[in-house]
Structure formats: structure tokens, C-alpha cells
Short mmCIF file of C-alpha atoms in Angstrom, two decimals:
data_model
loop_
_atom_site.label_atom_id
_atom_site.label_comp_id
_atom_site.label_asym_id
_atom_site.label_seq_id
_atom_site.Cartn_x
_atom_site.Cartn_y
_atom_site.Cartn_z
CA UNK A 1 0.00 0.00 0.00
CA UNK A 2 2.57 2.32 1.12
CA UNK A 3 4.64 1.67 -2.20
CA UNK A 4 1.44 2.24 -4.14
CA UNK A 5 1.07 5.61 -2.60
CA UNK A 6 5.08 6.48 -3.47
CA UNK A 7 4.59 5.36 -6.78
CA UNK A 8 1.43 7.38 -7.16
CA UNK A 9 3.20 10.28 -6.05
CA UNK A 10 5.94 9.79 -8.22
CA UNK A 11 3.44 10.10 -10.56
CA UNK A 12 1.54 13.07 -9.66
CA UNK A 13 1.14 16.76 -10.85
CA UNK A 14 2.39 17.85 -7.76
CA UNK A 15 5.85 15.78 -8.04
CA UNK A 16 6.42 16.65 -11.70
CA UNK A 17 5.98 20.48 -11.17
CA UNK A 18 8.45 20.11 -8.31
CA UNK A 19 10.76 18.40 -9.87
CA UNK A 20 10.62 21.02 -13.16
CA UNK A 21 11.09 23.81 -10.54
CA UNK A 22 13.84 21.95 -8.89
CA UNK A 23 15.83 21.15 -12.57
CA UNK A 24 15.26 25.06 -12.83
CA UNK A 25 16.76 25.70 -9.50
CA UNK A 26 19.94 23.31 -10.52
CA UNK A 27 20.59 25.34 -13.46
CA UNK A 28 20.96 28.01 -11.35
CA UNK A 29 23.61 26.75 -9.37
CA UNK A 30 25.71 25.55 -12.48
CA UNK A 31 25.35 29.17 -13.86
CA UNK A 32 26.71 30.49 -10.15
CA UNK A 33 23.50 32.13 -9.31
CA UNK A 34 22.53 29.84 -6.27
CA UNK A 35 25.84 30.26 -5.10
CA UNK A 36 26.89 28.26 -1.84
CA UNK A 37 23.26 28.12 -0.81
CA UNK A 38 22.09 26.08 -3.96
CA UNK A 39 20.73 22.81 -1.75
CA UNK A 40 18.32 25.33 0.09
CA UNK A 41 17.05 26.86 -3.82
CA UNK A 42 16.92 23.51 -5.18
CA UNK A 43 14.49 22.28 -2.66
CA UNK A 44 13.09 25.69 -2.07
CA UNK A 45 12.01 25.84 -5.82
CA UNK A 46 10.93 22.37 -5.74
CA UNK A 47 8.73 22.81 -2.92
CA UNK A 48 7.07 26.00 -4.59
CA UNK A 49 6.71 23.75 -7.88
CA UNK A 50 4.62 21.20 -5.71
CA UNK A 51 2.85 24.08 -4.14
CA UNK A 52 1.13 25.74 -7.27
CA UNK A 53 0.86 22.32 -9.24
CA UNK A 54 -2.87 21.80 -9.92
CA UNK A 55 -4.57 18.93 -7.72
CA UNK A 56 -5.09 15.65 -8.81
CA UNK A 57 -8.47 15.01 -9.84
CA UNK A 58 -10.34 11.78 -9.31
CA UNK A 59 -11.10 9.42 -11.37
CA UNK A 60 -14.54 9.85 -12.97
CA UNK A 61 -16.64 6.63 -11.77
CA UNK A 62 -17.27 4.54 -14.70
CA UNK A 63 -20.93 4.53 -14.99
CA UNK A 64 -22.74 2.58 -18.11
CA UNK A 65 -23.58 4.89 -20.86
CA UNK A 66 -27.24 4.73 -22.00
CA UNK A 67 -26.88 2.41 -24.51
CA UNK A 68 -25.15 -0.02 -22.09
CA UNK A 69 -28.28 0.60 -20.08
CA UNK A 70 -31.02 -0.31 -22.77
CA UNK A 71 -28.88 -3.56 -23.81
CA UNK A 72 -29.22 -4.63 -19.81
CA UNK A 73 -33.25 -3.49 -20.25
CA UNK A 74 -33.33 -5.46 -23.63
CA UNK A 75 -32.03 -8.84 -21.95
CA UNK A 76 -34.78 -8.39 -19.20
CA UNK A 77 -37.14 -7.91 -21.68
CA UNK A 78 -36.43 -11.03 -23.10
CA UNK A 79 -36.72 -12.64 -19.96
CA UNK A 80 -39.95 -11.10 -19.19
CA UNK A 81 -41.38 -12.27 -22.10
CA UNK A 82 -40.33 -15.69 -21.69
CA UNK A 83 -42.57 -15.32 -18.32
CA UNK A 84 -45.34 -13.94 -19.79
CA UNK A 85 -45.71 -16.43 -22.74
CA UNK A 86 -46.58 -19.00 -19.72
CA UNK A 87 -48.96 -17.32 -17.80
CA UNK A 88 -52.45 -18.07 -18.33
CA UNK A 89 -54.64 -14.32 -19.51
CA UNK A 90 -58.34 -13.40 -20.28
CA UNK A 91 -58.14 -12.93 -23.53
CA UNK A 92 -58.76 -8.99 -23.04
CA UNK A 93 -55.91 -8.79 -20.69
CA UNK A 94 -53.97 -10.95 -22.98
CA UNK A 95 -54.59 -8.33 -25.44
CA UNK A 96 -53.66 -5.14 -23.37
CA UNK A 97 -51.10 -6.77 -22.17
CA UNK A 98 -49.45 -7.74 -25.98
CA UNK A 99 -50.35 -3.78 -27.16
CA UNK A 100 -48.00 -2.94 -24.08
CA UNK A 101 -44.66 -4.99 -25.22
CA UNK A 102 -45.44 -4.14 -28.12
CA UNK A 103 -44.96 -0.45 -27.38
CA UNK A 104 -41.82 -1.41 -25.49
CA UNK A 105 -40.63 -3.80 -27.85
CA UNK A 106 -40.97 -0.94 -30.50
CA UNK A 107 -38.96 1.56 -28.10
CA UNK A 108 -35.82 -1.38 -27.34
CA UNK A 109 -35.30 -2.88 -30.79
CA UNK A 110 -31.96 -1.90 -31.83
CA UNK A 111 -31.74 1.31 -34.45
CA UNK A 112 -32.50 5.30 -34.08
CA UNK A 113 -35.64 5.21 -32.25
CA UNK A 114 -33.68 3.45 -29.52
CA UNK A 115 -30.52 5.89 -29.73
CA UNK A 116 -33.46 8.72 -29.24
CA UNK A 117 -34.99 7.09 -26.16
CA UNK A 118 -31.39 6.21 -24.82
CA UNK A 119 -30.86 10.40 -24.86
CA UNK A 120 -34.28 10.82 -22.61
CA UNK A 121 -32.27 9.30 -18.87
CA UNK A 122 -36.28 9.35 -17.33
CA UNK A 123 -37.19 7.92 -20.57
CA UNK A 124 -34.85 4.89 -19.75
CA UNK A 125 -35.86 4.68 -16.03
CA UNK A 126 -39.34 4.48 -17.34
CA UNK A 127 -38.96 1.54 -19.22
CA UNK A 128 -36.88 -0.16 -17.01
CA UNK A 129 -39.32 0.11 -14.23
CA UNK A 130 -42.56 -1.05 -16.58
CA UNK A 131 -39.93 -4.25 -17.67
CA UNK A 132 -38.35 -4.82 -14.04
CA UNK A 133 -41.02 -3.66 -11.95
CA UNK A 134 -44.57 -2.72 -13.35
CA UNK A 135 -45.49 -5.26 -15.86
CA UNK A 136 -44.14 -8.42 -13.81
CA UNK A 137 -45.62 -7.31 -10.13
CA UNK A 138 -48.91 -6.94 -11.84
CA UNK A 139 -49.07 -10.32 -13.82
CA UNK A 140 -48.02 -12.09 -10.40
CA UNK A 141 -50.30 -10.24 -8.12
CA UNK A 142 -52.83 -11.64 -10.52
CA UNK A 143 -51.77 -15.11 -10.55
CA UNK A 144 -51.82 -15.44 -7.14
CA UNK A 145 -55.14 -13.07 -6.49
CA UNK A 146 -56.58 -15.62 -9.26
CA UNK A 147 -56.02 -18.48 -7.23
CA UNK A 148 -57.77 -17.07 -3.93
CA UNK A 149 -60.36 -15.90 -5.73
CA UNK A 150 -61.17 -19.31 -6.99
CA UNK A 151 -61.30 -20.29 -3.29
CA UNK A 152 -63.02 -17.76 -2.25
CA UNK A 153 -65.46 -16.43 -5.20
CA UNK A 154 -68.27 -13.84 -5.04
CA UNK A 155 -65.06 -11.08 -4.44
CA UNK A 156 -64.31 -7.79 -7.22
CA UNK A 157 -62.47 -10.37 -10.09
CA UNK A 158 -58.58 -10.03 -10.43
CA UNK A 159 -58.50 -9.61 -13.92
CA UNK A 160 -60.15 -5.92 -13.53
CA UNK A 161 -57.28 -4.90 -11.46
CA UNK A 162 -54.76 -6.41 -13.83
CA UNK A 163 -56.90 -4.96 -16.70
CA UNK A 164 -56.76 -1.52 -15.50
CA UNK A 165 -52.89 -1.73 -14.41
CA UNK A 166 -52.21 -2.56 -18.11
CA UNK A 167 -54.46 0.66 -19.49
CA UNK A 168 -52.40 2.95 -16.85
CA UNK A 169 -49.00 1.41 -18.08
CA UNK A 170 -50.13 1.49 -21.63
CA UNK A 171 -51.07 5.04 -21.17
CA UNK A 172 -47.46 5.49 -19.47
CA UNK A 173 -45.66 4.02 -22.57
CA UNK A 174 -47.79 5.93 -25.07
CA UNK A 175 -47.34 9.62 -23.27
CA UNK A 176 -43.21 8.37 -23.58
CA UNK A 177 -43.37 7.34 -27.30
CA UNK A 178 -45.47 10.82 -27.50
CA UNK A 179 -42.78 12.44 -25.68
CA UNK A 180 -40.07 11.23 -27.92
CA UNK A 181 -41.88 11.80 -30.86
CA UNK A 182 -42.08 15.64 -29.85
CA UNK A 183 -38.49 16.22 -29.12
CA UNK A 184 -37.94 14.63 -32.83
CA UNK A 185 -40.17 17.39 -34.08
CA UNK A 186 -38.44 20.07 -31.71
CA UNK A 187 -34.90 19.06 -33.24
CA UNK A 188 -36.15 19.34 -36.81
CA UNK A 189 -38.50 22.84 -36.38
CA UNK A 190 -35.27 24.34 -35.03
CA UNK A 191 -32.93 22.71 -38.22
CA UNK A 192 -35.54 24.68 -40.11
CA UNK A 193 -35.05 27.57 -38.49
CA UNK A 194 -31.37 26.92 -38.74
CA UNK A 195 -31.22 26.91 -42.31
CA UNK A 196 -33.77 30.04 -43.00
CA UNK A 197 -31.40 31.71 -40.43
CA UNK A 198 -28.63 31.29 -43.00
CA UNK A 199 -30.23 32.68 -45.42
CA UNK A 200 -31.00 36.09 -44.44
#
């Protein structure tokens, strides 16, 4: 550890400033400047070197870029799916369900709409938390509610809950793909007004 730390200094702003300083400080003493005192400049000038030598900055953490993030989002999504294709549906929860990976399958298949989405960070956090989160906590609930409500019938049926979970997420994904689609429109208004810009 302690050698790490030397080394590291060796290495460090602070060390190679001081050390420049101190090279400058040893040319003064072979031109006679220093004179008899030249030990006491050398170090003198290297400690001043060290002194104004910018600190070391730390290392940026090396987070995933976006488009790290939506392949992660993209394997989950194949996993989901893979659940989903065995779990029994009404067929009108079957079929909100499909319109909703559809919308996210749509928004994660490789290509520019997914380079768009990957520039929108709550964008990304919204789709990872329908794939992750939403979309799989509301197909279980359902399976398990399902099965009590079989023992226990006469209750409000599961399937409306699971029904109208799947409207509000479907609403969710289409106020994103509206989102997206806007920003689109934003960046190509303002190339427009770009290029009359030019001309006058």
C-alpha cells in the first residue's frame, strides 16, 4: 500500500511540477547564481513547484452509458417475455397486455428510435421500471389473487385490477413514445429555423 502511494506520487502533478522547478533551481547553481546556498534553492524551488501544481483530480466513476443501459433493459425484456408467454390471460388482458410490449418492444429494438430514447435518462428509467417492476408485479399479483379468488369467489375479479394496471401502463408508454416523438419534431423545427437563419 505504502509503495502504491510512493509510486502514485511519483506520478503526480504535484511531483512533476516540483521536480521542473527543482531542474530550474539546478541550473541556477551551475550558472553560479545559487551560489553556496544552492541545496536550500533547489528544494526551495521544488517545494514552490509542488505548491502551485494543480490537484489531482479523481477518477470519474465509470458509470454505463445509455446504450449499455437499454442492452441490460433489452435482456430483461427477453426474460420477461419468456414469463409472460406462460402465464395463463383473459383474452382482453392478454390483449392489453401484448399492445404494451409491443410499445416497449418498439422503443428497445436496436436502431435510431432506440438511440433517441437512450438520450431521454427518465425515458430509460421508465422503461426499465414497466420491464423490471410494473409489468411483472402486476401479472403475479394476478396469478396469485386468481387463485384465492377461486377459493373464495363472489369477491371484485382479479382480472379488472390487472386490466386496468395494463391501461395505466399502456397510457405510461404511449405519453413516452409521444414524448419522444415531440423532441424529434423540436430538433427538426429548429434545423428549419437553422437553415432560414442562414439565409437572411
Amino acid at each position: 500500500m505504502a509503495t502504491n502511494r510512493f509510486v502514485g506520487y511519483l506520478e503526480s502533478r504535484k511531483n512533476i511540477t516540483g521536480s521542473a522547478c527543482g531542474l530550474l533551481g539546478l541550473a541556477l547553481t551551475f550558472t553560479g547564481v545559487a551560489g553556496p546556498y544552492w541545496p536550500v534553492v533547489v528544494l526551495g524551488l521544488y517545494g514552490a513547484g509542488a505548491l502551485i501544481a494543480p490537484p489531482e483530480r479523481p477518477t470519474l466513476p465509470d458509470f454505463p452509458d445509455p446504450s449499455a443501459q437499454l442492452d441490460e433493459i433489452r435482456a430483461d425484456f427477453t426474460i420477461l417475455q419468456d414469463y409472460l408467454s406462460g402465464v395463463d390471460l383473459p383474452p382482453g388482458t392478454a390483449t392489453r397486455l401484448r399492445a404494451l410490449t409491443d410499445v416497449l418492444d418498439a422503443l428497445l429494438a436496436p436502431g435510431w428510435v432506440a438511440e433517441i430514447l437512450a438520450q431521454d435518462p427518465e425515458g430509460v428509467h421508465q422503461v426499465s421500471r414497466a420491464v423490471r417492476q410494473d409489468i411483472p408485479e402486476a401479472v403475479d399479483a394476478f396469478v396469485r389473487t386468481r387463485w384465492w379468488h377461486r377459493m373464495t369467489p363472489g369477491q371484485d375479479p382479479p382480472e379488472h385490477h390487472l386490466e386496468r394496471q395494463l391501461t395505466l401502463l399502456n397510457e405510461e408508454a404511449h405519453h413516452l413514445t409521444t414524448t419522444l416523438r415531440e423532441t424529434e419534431s423540436s430538433r427538426q423545427e429548429s434545423h428549419t429555423r437553422y437553415l432560414e437563419d442562414r439565409q437572411q
